[in-house]
Amino acid sequence: MPLVKKTAEGVELIPTAWTRLAEGDALPDSGAVLVPLSLWLEQRDTLRQRAEPVGVWLASNTDTAFAAWGEALAGDLLGLPVVAIDFPVFGDGRGYSIAALLRQRHGYRGELRAIGNVLVDQVSAMVRVGFDGFEVAEGTRLELLEQAWSRFPAVYQTATDGRETIWQRRAAFAAAKGTGA
Amino acid sequence: MYRYDEFDHAVVAARVDEFSSQVARRLSGELTEEQFRPLRLMNGVYLQLHAYMLRVAIPYGQLSSRQLRMLAHIARTYDKGYGHFTTRQNIQYNWPQLCDIPAALADLASVEMHAIQTSGNCIRNTTSDPFAGVAADEVTDPRPWAEIIRQWSTIHPEFTYLPRKFKIAISAGEEDRAAVAFHDIGIRIVRNDAGEIGFKVLVGGGMGRTPRVGRVITEFLNPTELLGYLESILRVYNLHGRRDNKYKARIKILVDALGIDEFRRQVEVEWAHLRGSEVEVPASEIERIHSYFVPRELPARPEAPAEFLAARQQNAAFARWVDANIINHRVPGYAGVTITLKPAGGIPGDVTADEMDAIADLADRFGFSELRATKDQNLVLPSVAQEDLLPLWQELVSLSLAEGNHGLINDMITCPGLDYCALANARSIPLAQEISTRFADLERQANIGPLTLNISGCINACGHHHVANIGILGVDKHGDEAYQLVIGGDARDSAAVAQISGPGYSQEKIVDAVETTVNTYLAQRTGAEETFIETFRRIGLAPFKEALNAAR
Ligand code: SF4
């Protein structure tokens, strides 16, 4: 499935072919791999030796484990080029909270990729909680993605994307008025 | 009332745009029904038994006459000329065409209305006391906080794909007129000993197949810390709520499983990070939103004017209407008026477009153009001069909307049931019509006194049967429509879930069973001042069961 990345300019196709390993899959000899968290925990020293990029993917039910490994692996995590969060079905919204926690609480700065069942209509919310990479369905029209993340000219909530909120804009306006500026 | 600024308009307009393009992609086949489903749901479009249904939010029940006229226009232009007010301060249209819905939403946006998040597994329309801002018994006006919650929950990026729907209610009256204990989050505004205002927060209340009274998660929350606290609750729920079984996915089940103390602990772990962070609403914004709800300067009008008192003495129907449908206003000389949408033999909550226009005219003439929609499927004129009550009532009589039955047995709450709903086991509406015909005599209703009777067509409990003094639940009995009778529920602060009275009833027998229940109460009460629920609490279920079984 095509991989896309949100950039300052718009949308960019990611040419790298990433192999996503399921639980229990053997590690291929070469190529970029997304490994399940369990494999990373077991073999991270070997994985760090690989010439080609390695990322970790998290299942949507990582939640409880997350608290446990989040602290211990914070250093590890921050160094990964890609952390992916799986959406087994598009209605499983746990990934939105996991993403927000990874970015806001743990300060992850690498690519945060939504994988699995990702719909174009979800990317505007995904961008807000901190995703910037997306595995989208074959044949997805890229202009729809661009439309989706520029859809809302104003937002109410503070989120990972750091957009100035409606409330902040109003407050700034009120302050400017208050000082006679 | 709150008015949109450019930003509020921009958000709603963008949402209409977005949904219009999604509808176009669905109609062209680019989106499958499965992919389209969650998108249409979070825009209020439901697929019912025979057609699509559009559910429009009336945020915390607040409505202007201009908006009500637009609701009439929608009914006339895109539907069959009527709408149905629901128990969640929404209005539903039962027959729109999918291709017309974007146009209907654009019309609604022109009067600052929308259908955003009126369905789907997201934070739904926030509900409140229909008498907010005018009731004599309130601590403070809850509407500014309801509006803050509306804005915060609108298109919330993290909480749009929750395990299940999520309902928040807030009220501030001494009497809770918003049934907050039966919401995923219920907020009661209270005053502490130091005279400060704060929020008592309940979590995990709800109806459905597992009725629960909300459990207290905090006794007193500082209002400026509201959003950090709500985000913490929602995040714990989003991560840990069950997603494997939709009947076990509501937050009440998570609270049951963890216990309220463990649930509170997990919320507080989150809260340690979010409390007082930039997720909170800025102080200037709290002030700005409050400024829209500053009490209106009402012109001085006489208190208990002579003509009003005389009419009340001389005209029994008017007197009954005043007794049942009027509440005290914070300003002397004024009253809050309920227009019940429950004529005997009618469909609870249904209003035609012409009636909506006529009611909007009355709001302009007598009520400062202000209206409210209530969880009891009625409309309210929150501020009417006592002097104007008689002429208002006369106008309502000519519209056949002057039934003085608010809070009485015929003021029923009824879900759409098998006439519209794909999930129903049984019809609700025809049963409500039959019961209200049986009890049509207003003197009899007044004699029975305060009593709530609610009907749901299935265990999803949209008709709130669990919290009714007398509740009726549609069940499936070997493929036949049947009804179970439950007794003793209460939606107020003295919240209680109704108890099953015994085996179910056929369609032919259920109305008699209701009558037997009512007669048992009448025979057992200590006097006219003892209400149905008080008698029930005193004598328990057994005498009712006995009488019902004897009458079988
Ligand atoms: S209670 Fe059941 S029948 Fe009634 S509207 Fe809800 S889902 Fe439909």
Short mmCIF file of C-alpha atoms in Angstrom, two decimals, chain B residues 34-397:
data_model
loop_
_atom_site.label_atom_id
_atom_site.label_comp_id
_atom_site.label_asym_id
_atom_site.label_seq_id
_atom_site.Cartn_x
_atom_site.Cartn_y
_atom_site.Cartn_z
CA GLU B 34 -19.04 0.72 5.44
CA GLN B 35 -16.53 3.54 5.04
CA PHE B 36 -19.24 6.16 4.79
CA ARG B 37 -21.14 4.95 7.85
CA PRO B 38 -19.01 6.50 10.62
CA LEU B 39 -18.70 9.70 8.60
CA ARG B 40 -22.42 10.12 8.13
CA LEU B 41 -23.09 9.17 11.74
CA MET B 42 -20.83 11.87 13.11
CA ASN B 43 -22.79 14.27 10.92
CA GLY B 44 -26.11 13.16 12.31
CA VAL B 45 -27.22 10.95 9.42
CA TYR B 46 -28.65 7.66 10.54
CA LEU B 47 -30.04 4.85 8.43
CA GLN B 48 -33.42 3.80 9.76
CA LEU B 49 -35.90 1.13 8.81
CA HIS B 50 -37.31 2.93 5.77
CA ALA B 51 -35.07 5.90 5.09
CA TYR B 52 -32.22 8.09 6.25
CA MET B 53 -32.81 10.17 9.36
CA LEU B 54 -31.16 13.51 10.08
CA ARG B 55 -30.62 14.44 13.70
CA VAL B 56 -29.93 18.11 14.34
CA ALA B 57 -28.37 19.34 17.58
CA ILE B 58 -30.03 21.98 19.71
CA PRO B 59 -26.99 22.60 21.92
CA TYR B 60 -28.06 22.48 25.57
CA GLY B 61 -31.61 22.96 24.34
CA GLN B 62 -31.22 26.63 23.48
CA LEU B 63 -33.23 27.84 20.49
CA SER B 64 -34.22 31.22 19.05
CA SER B 65 -37.46 31.81 17.19
CA ARG B 66 -35.39 32.36 14.05
CA GLN B 67 -33.80 28.95 14.47
CA LEU B 68 -37.16 27.31 15.11
CA ARG B 69 -38.45 28.80 11.85
CA MET B 70 -35.44 27.29 10.11
CA LEU B 71 -36.29 23.92 11.63
CA ALA B 72 -39.78 24.36 10.16
CA HIS B 73 -38.25 25.23 6.81
CA ILE B 74 -36.12 22.07 6.90
CA ALA B 75 -39.20 19.98 7.70
CA ARG B 76 -41.12 21.51 4.81
CA THR B 77 -38.35 21.54 2.23
CA TYR B 78 -36.47 18.32 2.83
CA ASP B 79 -38.88 16.19 4.81
CA LYS B 80 -42.57 15.41 5.11
CA GLY B 81 -43.52 18.58 6.95
CA TYR B 82 -42.78 17.59 10.52
CA GLY B 83 -39.96 16.97 12.96
CA HIS B 84 -39.54 14.98 16.12
CA PHE B 85 -37.99 16.46 19.28
CA THR B 86 -35.91 13.85 21.08
CA THR B 87 -34.87 13.24 24.68
CA ARG B 88 -31.40 14.63 24.01
CA GLN B 89 -32.29 18.15 22.98
CA ASN B 90 -32.08 17.21 19.35
CA ILE B 91 -34.64 17.26 16.56
CA GLN B 92 -34.93 14.39 14.10
CA TYR B 93 -36.21 14.39 10.55
CA ASN B 94 -37.31 10.97 9.44
CA TRP B 95 -37.50 11.21 5.67
CA PRO B 96 -34.70 13.26 4.07
CA GLN B 97 -32.96 12.17 0.86
CA LEU B 98 -29.22 11.70 1.27
CA CYS B 99 -28.51 13.98 -1.70
CA ASP B 100 -30.47 16.83 -0.02
CA ILE B 101 -28.69 16.65 3.32
CA PRO B 102 -25.73 18.90 2.43
CA ALA B 103 -28.19 21.64 1.43
CA ALA B 104 -30.16 21.15 4.65
CA LEU B 105 -26.93 21.42 6.68
CA ALA B 106 -25.96 24.60 4.84
CA ASP B 107 -29.39 26.07 5.66
CA LEU B 108 -28.91 25.14 9.30
CA ALA B 109 -25.43 26.69 9.35
CA SER B 110 -26.97 29.99 8.24
CA VAL B 111 -28.75 30.16 11.63
CA GLU B 112 -25.80 28.83 13.67
CA MET B 113 -27.03 25.26 13.87
CA HIS B 114 -25.49 21.95 12.92
CA ALA B 115 -25.79 18.18 13.14
CA ILE B 116 -22.18 17.61 14.15
CA GLN B 117 -21.68 14.62 16.46
CA THR B 118 -25.37 13.97 17.04
CA SER B 119 -24.62 10.32 16.36
CA GLY B 120 -21.60 8.01 16.17
CA ASN B 121 -18.99 6.97 18.72
CA CYS B 122 -18.00 10.47 19.68
CA ILE B 123 -18.90 13.15 22.20
CA ARG B 124 -22.54 13.94 21.56
CA ASN B 125 -24.57 17.10 21.97
CA THR B 126 -24.11 18.40 25.53
CA THR B 127 -27.44 18.69 27.31
CA SER B 128 -28.62 20.88 30.15
CA ASP B 129 -31.52 22.18 32.19
CA PRO B 130 -34.20 23.65 29.90
CA PHE B 131 -34.76 26.36 32.51
CA ALA B 132 -31.06 27.25 32.73
CA GLY B 133 -30.59 30.95 33.24
CA VAL B 134 -34.15 31.62 34.42
CA ALA B 135 -34.89 29.07 37.15
CA ALA B 136 -35.23 30.56 40.62
CA ASP B 137 -33.34 27.65 42.21
CA GLU B 138 -30.05 27.67 40.32
CA VAL B 139 -26.55 28.18 41.70
CA THR B 140 -25.37 29.79 38.49
CA ASP B 141 -26.24 29.63 34.81
CA PRO B 142 -24.83 26.33 33.45
CA ARG B 143 -25.07 27.41 29.79
CA PRO B 144 -21.69 29.15 29.49
CA TRP B 145 -20.04 25.91 30.64
CA ALA B 146 -22.22 23.88 28.30
CA GLU B 147 -21.08 26.14 25.45
CA ILE B 148 -17.44 25.73 26.47
CA ILE B 149 -17.95 21.95 26.41
CA ARG B 150 -19.67 22.23 23.03
CA GLN B 151 -16.71 24.05 21.53
CA TRP B 152 -14.11 21.80 23.14
CA SER B 153 -15.89 18.61 22.03
CA THR B 154 -16.56 19.79 18.47
CA ILE B 155 -14.33 17.80 16.10
CA HIS B 156 -12.04 16.80 18.94
CA PRO B 157 -9.11 15.15 17.19
CA GLU B 158 -8.37 12.56 19.88
CA PHE B 159 -11.89 11.56 20.83
CA THR B 160 -13.77 11.04 17.57
CA TYR B 161 -13.41 7.24 17.43
CA LEU B 162 -14.29 6.30 20.98
CA PRO B 163 -15.35 2.77 21.96
CA ARG B 164 -18.94 4.01 21.99
CA LYS B 165 -21.07 7.15 22.11
CA PHE B 166 -20.38 9.60 24.90
CA LYS B 167 -22.94 11.90 26.49
CA ILE B 168 -22.29 14.81 28.81
CA ALA B 169 -24.95 16.71 30.76
CA ILE B 170 -24.62 19.69 33.07
CA SER B 171 -27.12 21.32 35.39
CA ALA B 172 -27.09 23.84 38.22
CA GLY B 173 -30.60 23.90 39.68
CA GLU B 174 -31.34 22.75 43.17
CA GLU B 175 -33.54 20.29 41.33
CA ASP B 176 -31.63 18.43 38.61
CA ARG B 177 -33.70 18.90 35.44
CA ALA B 178 -31.10 17.33 33.14
CA ALA B 179 -30.86 13.80 34.60
CA VAL B 180 -27.09 14.19 34.83
CA ALA B 181 -26.75 10.96 36.84
CA PHE B 182 -27.70 9.02 33.71
CA HIS B 183 -24.95 10.34 31.46
CA ASP B 184 -21.44 9.14 30.70
CA ILE B 185 -20.33 12.29 32.45
CA GLY B 186 -22.77 14.26 34.58
CA ILE B 187 -21.83 17.63 35.99
CA ARG B 188 -23.71 19.29 38.83
CA ILE B 189 -22.69 22.86 39.53
CA VAL B 190 -22.53 23.36 43.27
CA ARG B 191 -21.40 25.94 45.78
CA ASN B 192 -18.99 24.98 48.56
CA ASP B 193 -18.98 26.24 52.14
CA ALA B 194 -16.68 29.08 51.15
CA GLY B 195 -19.32 30.21 48.64
CA GLU B 196 -17.24 29.24 45.60
CA ILE B 197 -18.71 27.60 42.56
CA GLY B 198 -17.42 24.21 41.46
CA PHE B 199 -18.37 21.03 39.68
CA LYS B 200 -19.45 17.78 41.24
CA VAL B 201 -18.64 15.24 38.54
CA LEU B 202 -20.33 11.88 38.06
CA VAL B 203 -19.08 9.29 35.66
CA GLY B 204 -20.44 6.07 34.20
CA GLY B 205 -24.15 6.71 34.41
CA GLY B 206 -26.37 5.56 31.60
CA MET B 207 -29.32 3.57 30.43
CA GLY B 208 -29.26 0.92 27.74
CA ARG B 209 -29.17 -2.72 28.73
CA THR B 210 -27.03 -2.02 31.80
CA PRO B 211 -28.63 0.96 33.54
CA ARG B 212 -26.30 2.69 35.97
CA VAL B 213 -26.50 5.72 38.19
CA GLY B 214 -23.35 7.81 37.68
CA ARG B 215 -20.67 7.43 40.32
CA VAL B 216 -19.06 10.43 41.94
CA ILE B 217 -15.51 10.87 40.69
CA THR B 218 -14.95 14.25 42.28
CA GLU B 219 -17.05 16.24 44.71
CA PHE B 220 -15.66 19.61 43.78
CA LEU B 221 -13.68 20.55 40.71
CA ASN B 222 -12.42 24.05 40.13
CA PRO B 223 -14.24 25.29 36.98
CA THR B 224 -11.05 26.58 35.37
CA GLU B 225 -9.69 23.01 35.49
CA LEU B 226 -12.68 21.46 33.76
CA LEU B 227 -11.16 20.61 30.40
CA GLY B 228 -7.99 19.01 31.74
CA TYR B 229 -10.21 16.82 33.85
CA LEU B 230 -12.56 15.92 31.00
CA GLU B 231 -9.61 15.14 28.72
CA SER B 232 -8.18 12.85 31.41
CA ILE B 233 -11.44 10.93 31.75
CA LEU B 234 -11.85 10.66 27.99
CA ARG B 235 -8.27 9.51 27.46
CA VAL B 236 -8.54 6.74 30.04
CA TYR B 237 -11.82 5.67 28.45
CA ASN B 238 -10.49 5.87 24.89
CA LEU B 239 -7.50 3.69 25.75
CA HIS B 240 -9.16 1.21 28.07
CA GLY B 241 -12.86 1.05 27.24
CA ARG B 242 -13.87 -2.26 25.72
CA ARG B 243 -14.01 -2.44 21.95
CA ASP B 244 -14.73 -6.13 21.52
CA ASN B 245 -18.43 -5.97 22.34
CA LYS B 246 -20.53 -2.92 21.62
CA TYR B 247 -22.88 -3.73 24.48
CA LYS B 248 -19.99 -3.54 26.90
CA ALA B 249 -18.27 -0.54 25.40
CA ARG B 250 -19.79 2.35 27.31
CA ILE B 251 -17.71 3.99 30.04
CA LYS B 252 -20.09 2.65 32.71
CA ILE B 253 -18.79 -0.87 32.03
CA LEU B 254 -15.18 0.28 32.42
CA VAL B 255 -16.07 2.00 35.69
CA ASP B 256 -17.86 -1.19 36.81
CA ALA B 257 -14.84 -3.32 35.91
CA LEU B 258 -12.22 -1.12 37.55
CA GLY B 259 -14.32 0.17 40.40
CA ILE B 260 -14.72 3.91 40.84
CA ASP B 261 -11.63 4.21 43.04
CA GLU B 262 -9.27 2.60 40.55
CA PHE B 263 -10.91 4.49 37.70
CA ARG B 264 -10.40 7.74 39.60
CA ARG B 265 -6.76 6.84 40.26
CA GLN B 266 -6.10 6.28 36.56
CA VAL B 267 -7.80 9.55 35.68
CA GLU B 268 -5.71 11.35 38.26
CA VAL B 269 -2.49 9.93 36.80
CA GLU B 270 -3.45 11.54 33.49
CA TRP B 271 -4.68 14.64 35.21
CA ALA B 272 -1.31 15.19 36.87
CA HIS B 273 -0.05 15.96 33.34
CA LEU B 274 -3.05 17.77 31.91
CA ARG B 275 -4.25 19.79 34.87
CA GLY B 276 -3.83 23.49 34.27
CA SER B 277 -2.07 22.84 30.94
CA GLU B 278 -2.81 24.63 27.71
CA VAL B 279 -5.82 22.32 27.14
CA GLU B 280 -7.75 24.51 29.58
CA VAL B 281 -9.98 27.25 28.28
CA PRO B 282 -8.29 30.67 28.75
CA ALA B 283 -9.76 32.99 31.39
CA SER B 284 -10.58 35.65 28.83
CA GLU B 285 -12.54 33.10 26.82
CA ILE B 286 -14.49 31.99 29.89
CA GLU B 287 -15.36 35.63 30.40
CA ARG B 288 -16.22 36.19 26.74
CA ILE B 289 -18.58 33.21 26.64
CA HIS B 290 -20.20 34.21 29.92
CA SER B 291 -20.90 37.65 28.51
CA TYR B 292 -23.43 36.12 26.10
CA PHE B 293 -25.45 34.77 28.99
CA VAL B 294 -25.69 37.84 31.18
CA PRO B 295 -29.31 37.82 32.40
CA ARG B 296 -31.56 39.84 30.17
CA GLU B 297 -32.92 43.04 31.71
CA LEU B 298 -36.59 42.14 31.84
CA PRO B 299 -39.02 45.05 31.87
CA ALA B 300 -40.88 45.31 35.17
CA ARG B 301 -44.22 43.53 35.01
CA PRO B 302 -46.76 43.12 37.81
CA GLU B 303 -46.49 40.14 40.08
CA ALA B 304 -49.64 38.00 40.35
CA PRO B 305 -51.73 40.49 38.32
CA ALA B 306 -55.47 40.62 39.01
CA GLU B 307 -56.70 39.37 35.61
CA PHE B 308 -54.36 36.41 35.80
CA LEU B 309 -55.61 35.47 39.27
CA ALA B 310 -59.23 35.90 38.23
CA ALA B 311 -58.80 33.77 35.12
CA ARG B 312 -57.13 31.11 37.19
CA GLN B 313 -60.15 31.08 39.52
CA GLN B 314 -62.75 31.06 36.80
CA ASN B 315 -61.26 28.92 34.09
CA ALA B 316 -60.51 25.35 35.18
CA ALA B 317 -58.56 24.42 32.06
CA PHE B 318 -56.37 27.50 32.34
CA ALA B 319 -55.84 26.80 36.03
CA ARG B 320 -54.75 23.24 35.32
CA TRP B 321 -52.35 24.46 32.67
CA VAL B 322 -50.88 27.01 35.06
CA ASP B 323 -50.56 24.40 37.81
CA ALA B 324 -48.75 21.93 35.62
CA ASN B 325 -46.87 23.90 32.97
CA ILE B 326 -45.48 26.95 34.75
CA ILE B 327 -42.35 27.22 36.86
CA ASN B 328 -41.08 30.05 39.03
CA HIS B 329 -38.85 32.56 37.35
CA ARG B 330 -35.93 34.28 39.02
CA VAL B 331 -37.61 37.62 38.18
CA PRO B 332 -40.91 38.37 39.97
CA GLY B 333 -43.75 38.96 37.53
CA TYR B 334 -42.42 36.34 35.12
CA ALA B 335 -42.81 32.60 34.64
CA GLY B 336 -41.17 29.78 32.72
CA VAL B 337 -43.69 28.03 30.48
CA THR B 338 -43.63 24.49 29.13
CA ILE B 339 -45.48 23.82 25.90
CA THR B 340 -46.04 20.09 26.05
CA LEU B 341 -45.93 18.30 22.73
CA LYS B 342 -48.17 15.56 24.13
CA PRO B 343 -51.78 16.03 23.05
CA ALA B 344 -54.01 13.10 23.99
CA GLY B 345 -53.72 10.51 21.24
CA GLY B 346 -50.82 12.35 19.60
CA ILE B 347 -47.23 11.35 18.92
CA PRO B 348 -44.96 12.56 21.73
CA GLY B 349 -42.43 15.12 20.51
CA ASP B 350 -43.79 15.43 16.96
CA VAL B 351 -44.40 18.94 15.66
CA THR B 352 -45.48 20.05 12.22
CA ALA B 353 -43.73 22.82 10.34
CA ASP B 354 -46.80 25.05 10.71
CA GLU B 355 -46.85 24.45 14.45
CA MET B 356 -43.16 25.31 14.68
CA ASP B 357 -43.78 28.57 12.87
CA ALA B 358 -46.74 29.35 15.12
CA ILE B 359 -44.72 28.61 18.26
CA ALA B 360 -41.89 30.80 16.95
CA ASP B 361 -44.43 33.62 16.53
CA LEU B 362 -45.58 33.14 20.12
CA ALA B 363 -41.96 33.26 21.30
CA ASP B 364 -41.56 36.58 19.48
CA ARG B 365 -44.79 37.97 20.90
CA PHE B 366 -44.57 36.76 24.48
CA GLY B 367 -41.11 35.39 25.17
CA PHE B 368 -38.28 37.60 23.87
CA SER B 369 -37.87 35.22 20.88
CA GLU B 370 -36.31 32.61 23.16
CA LEU B 371 -37.16 28.91 23.36
CA ARG B 372 -35.75 25.72 24.79
CA ALA B 373 -36.09 22.07 23.84
CA THR B 374 -36.35 19.70 26.80
CA LYS B 375 -35.31 16.10 27.47
CA ASP B 376 -39.00 15.38 28.03
CA GLN B 377 -39.64 16.14 24.33
CA ASN B 378 -41.33 19.44 25.01
CA LEU B 379 -40.63 23.08 24.22
CA VAL B 380 -40.22 25.86 26.74
CA LEU B 381 -40.71 29.60 26.63
CA PRO B 382 -38.28 30.50 29.41
CA SER B 383 -39.45 34.04 30.15
CA VAL B 384 -43.12 35.04 29.89
CA ALA B 385 -44.73 37.83 31.90
CA GLN B 386 -47.45 36.51 34.21
CA GLU B 387 -49.76 39.08 32.65
CA ASP B 388 -49.24 37.40 29.28
CA LEU B 389 -49.96 33.88 30.45
CA LEU B 390 -53.68 34.06 29.68
CA PRO B 391 -53.34 35.43 26.12
CA LEU B 392 -50.50 32.96 25.49
CA TRP B 393 -52.63 30.08 26.70
CA GLN B 394 -55.53 31.21 24.50
CA GLU B 395 -53.25 31.15 21.47
CA LEU B 396 -52.01 27.70 22.46
CA VAL B 397 -55.60 26.49 22.80
#
